[in-house]
GROMACS .gro file of C-alpha atoms in nm:
model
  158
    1UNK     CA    1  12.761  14.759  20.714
    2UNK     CA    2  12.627  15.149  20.664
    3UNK     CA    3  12.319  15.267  20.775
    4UNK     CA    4  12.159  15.550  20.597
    5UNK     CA    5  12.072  15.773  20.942
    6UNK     CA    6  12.412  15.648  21.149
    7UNK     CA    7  12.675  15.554  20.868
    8UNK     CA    8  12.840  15.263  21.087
    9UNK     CA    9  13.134  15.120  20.824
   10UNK     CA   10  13.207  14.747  20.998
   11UNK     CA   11  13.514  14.575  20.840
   12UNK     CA   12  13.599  14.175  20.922
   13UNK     CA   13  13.913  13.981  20.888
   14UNK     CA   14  13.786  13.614  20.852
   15UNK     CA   15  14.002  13.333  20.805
   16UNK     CA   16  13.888  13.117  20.459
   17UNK     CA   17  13.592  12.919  20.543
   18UNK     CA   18  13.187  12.977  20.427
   19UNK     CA   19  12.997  13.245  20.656
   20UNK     CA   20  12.640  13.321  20.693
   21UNK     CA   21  12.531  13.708  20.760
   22UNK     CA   22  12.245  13.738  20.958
   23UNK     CA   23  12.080  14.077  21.049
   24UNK     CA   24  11.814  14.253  21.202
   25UNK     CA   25  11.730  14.584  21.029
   26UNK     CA   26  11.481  14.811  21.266
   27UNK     CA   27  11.207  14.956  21.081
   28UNK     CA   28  11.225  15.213  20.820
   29UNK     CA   29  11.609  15.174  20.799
   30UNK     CA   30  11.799  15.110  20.437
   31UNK     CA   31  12.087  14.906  20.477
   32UNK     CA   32  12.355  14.795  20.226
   33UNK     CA   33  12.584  14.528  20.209
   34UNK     CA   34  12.904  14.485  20.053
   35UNK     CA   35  13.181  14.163  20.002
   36UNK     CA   36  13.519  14.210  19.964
   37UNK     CA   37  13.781  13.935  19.907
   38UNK     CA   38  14.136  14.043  19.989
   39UNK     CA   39  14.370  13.797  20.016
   40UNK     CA   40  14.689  13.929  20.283
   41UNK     CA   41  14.999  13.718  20.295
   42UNK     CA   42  15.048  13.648  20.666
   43UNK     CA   43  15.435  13.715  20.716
   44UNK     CA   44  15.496  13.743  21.074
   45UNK     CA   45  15.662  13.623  21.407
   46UNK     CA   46  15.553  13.494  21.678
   47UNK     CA   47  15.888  13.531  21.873
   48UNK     CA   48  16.106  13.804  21.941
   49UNK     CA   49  16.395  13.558  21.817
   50UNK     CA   50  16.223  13.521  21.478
   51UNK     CA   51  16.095  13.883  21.426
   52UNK     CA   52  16.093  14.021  21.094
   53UNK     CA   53  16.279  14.305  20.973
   54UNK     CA   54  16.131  14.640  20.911
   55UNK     CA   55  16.306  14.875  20.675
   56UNK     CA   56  16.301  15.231  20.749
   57UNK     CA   57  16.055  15.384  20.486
   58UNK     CA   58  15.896  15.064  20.425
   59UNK     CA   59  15.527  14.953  20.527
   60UNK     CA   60  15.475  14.633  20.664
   61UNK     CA   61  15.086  14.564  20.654
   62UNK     CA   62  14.908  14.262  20.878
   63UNK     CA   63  14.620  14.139  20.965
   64UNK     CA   64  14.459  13.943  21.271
   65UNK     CA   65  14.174  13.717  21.165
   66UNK     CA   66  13.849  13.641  21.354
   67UNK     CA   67  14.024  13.235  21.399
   68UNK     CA   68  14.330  13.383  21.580
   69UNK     CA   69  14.365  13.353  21.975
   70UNK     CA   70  14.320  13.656  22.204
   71UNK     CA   71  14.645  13.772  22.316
   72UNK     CA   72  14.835  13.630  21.977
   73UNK     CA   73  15.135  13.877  21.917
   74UNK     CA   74  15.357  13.950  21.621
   75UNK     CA   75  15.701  14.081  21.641
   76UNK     CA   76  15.922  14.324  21.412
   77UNK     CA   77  16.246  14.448  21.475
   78UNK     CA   78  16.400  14.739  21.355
   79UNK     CA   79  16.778  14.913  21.376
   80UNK     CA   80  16.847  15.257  21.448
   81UNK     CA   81  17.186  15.317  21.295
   82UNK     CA   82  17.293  15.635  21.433
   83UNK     CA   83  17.130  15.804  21.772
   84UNK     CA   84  16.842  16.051  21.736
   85UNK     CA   85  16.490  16.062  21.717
   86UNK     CA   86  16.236  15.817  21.563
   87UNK     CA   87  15.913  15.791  21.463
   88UNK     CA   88  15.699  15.525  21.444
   89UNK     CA   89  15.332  15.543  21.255
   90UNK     CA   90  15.106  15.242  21.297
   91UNK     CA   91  14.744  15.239  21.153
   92UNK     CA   92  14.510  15.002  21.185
   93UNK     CA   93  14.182  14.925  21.067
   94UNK     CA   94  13.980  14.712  21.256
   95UNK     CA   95  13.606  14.638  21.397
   96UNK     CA   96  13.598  14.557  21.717
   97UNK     CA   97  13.769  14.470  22.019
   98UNK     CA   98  14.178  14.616  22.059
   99UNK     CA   99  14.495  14.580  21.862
  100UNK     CA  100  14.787  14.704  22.099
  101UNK     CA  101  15.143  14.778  22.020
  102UNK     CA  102  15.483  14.815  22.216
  103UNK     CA  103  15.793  14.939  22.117
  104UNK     CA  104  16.119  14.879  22.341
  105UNK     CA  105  16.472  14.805  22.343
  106UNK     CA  106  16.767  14.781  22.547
  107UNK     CA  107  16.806  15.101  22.757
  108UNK     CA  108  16.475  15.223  22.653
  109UNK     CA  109  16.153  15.242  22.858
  110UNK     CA  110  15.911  15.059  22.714
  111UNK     CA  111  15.616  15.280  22.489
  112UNK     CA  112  15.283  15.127  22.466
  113UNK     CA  113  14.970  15.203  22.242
  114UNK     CA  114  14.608  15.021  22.241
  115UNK     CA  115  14.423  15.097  21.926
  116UNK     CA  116  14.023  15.089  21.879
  117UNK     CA  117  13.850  15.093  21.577
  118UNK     CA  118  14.073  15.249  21.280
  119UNK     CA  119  14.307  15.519  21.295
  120UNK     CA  120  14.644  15.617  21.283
  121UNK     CA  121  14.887  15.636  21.614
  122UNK     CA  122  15.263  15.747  21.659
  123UNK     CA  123  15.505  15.696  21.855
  124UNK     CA  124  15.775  15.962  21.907
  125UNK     CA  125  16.100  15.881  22.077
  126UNK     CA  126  16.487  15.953  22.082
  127UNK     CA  127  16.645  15.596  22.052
  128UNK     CA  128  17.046  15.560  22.080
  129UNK     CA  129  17.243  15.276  21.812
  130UNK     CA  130  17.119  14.992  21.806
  131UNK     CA  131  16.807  14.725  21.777
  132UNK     CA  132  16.465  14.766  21.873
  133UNK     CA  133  16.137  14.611  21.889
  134UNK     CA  134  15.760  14.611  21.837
  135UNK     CA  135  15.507  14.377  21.949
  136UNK     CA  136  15.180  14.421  21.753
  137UNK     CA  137  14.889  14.207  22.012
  138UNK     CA  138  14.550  14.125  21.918
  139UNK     CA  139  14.385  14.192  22.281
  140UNK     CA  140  14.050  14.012  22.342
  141UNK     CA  141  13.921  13.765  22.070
  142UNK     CA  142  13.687  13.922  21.911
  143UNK     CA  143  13.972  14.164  21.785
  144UNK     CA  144  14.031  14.160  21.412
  145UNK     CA  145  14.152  14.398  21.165
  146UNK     CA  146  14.466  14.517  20.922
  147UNK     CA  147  14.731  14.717  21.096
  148UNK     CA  148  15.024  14.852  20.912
  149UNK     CA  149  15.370  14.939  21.074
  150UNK     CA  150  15.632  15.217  20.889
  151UNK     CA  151  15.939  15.402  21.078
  152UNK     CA  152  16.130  15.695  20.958
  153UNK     CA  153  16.450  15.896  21.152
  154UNK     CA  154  16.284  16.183  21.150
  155UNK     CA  155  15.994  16.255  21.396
  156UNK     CA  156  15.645  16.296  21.225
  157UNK     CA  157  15.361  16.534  21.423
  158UNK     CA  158  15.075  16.426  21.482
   0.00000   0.00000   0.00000
């Protein structure tokens, strides 16, 4: 939704189903209104045992949905081949409510984002050889939005 005096830009992930908009515009605004169908392949875990791969370079895009329980978490694992530093970008783009993220491993103290609204977040670390993992969490239920996840051995500023 946009407003002409406060451009406010409000994205929704719905799950498939038929929705009803209903709005109350105050006086003398102009609103406009616009539908977009993007279909996103859910291809997540919801275990660290099961947790999908991420390739170093690679973007790994996701989505929770309006249907999806508070506190649902994906997981993604990635491996650090040689010590040194890391970093890891995550952006999201989502309405309302928190999307938060953790990275850890074994021998590593644990680093934890919360997201609101859109916008791009790092996360900066020296890791030694070996596995790690991230925990993408939708926080309160009224969370929803796209997040993507990418990870490069070299340490990106902000």
């Amino acid at each position: 939704m946009s407003y002409t005096s406060k451009k406010i830009n409000k994205h929704f992930a719905l799950s498939p189903g038929t929705y009803r908009l209903k709005t109350k515009i105050p006086k003398g605004y102009v609103s406009q209104f616009m539908y977009v169908d993007t279909v996103y392949k859910n291809s997540y875990a919801v275990t660290k045992a099961k947790a999908k791969l991420l390739t170093q370079g690679k973007k790994k895009s996701n989505l929770f949905t309006d249907a999806d329980k508070a506190k649902k978490t994906h997981y993604y694992k990635f491996k650090v081949s040689k010590n040194g530093k890391i970093s890891m970008k995550l952006t999201t783009k989502n309405n309302s409510g928190r999307i938060k993220a953790a990275v850890y491993g074994k021998g590593m103290k644990t680093k934890k984002k919360t997201m609101e609204y859109s916008g791009t977040h790092y996360f900066n670390c020296k890791l030694k050889k070996g596995t790690y993992y991230i925990k993408v969490t939708k926080d309160t239920k009224k969370s929803t939005g796209l997040y993507s996840l990418t990870y490069s051995d070299k340490t990106e500023s902000r």
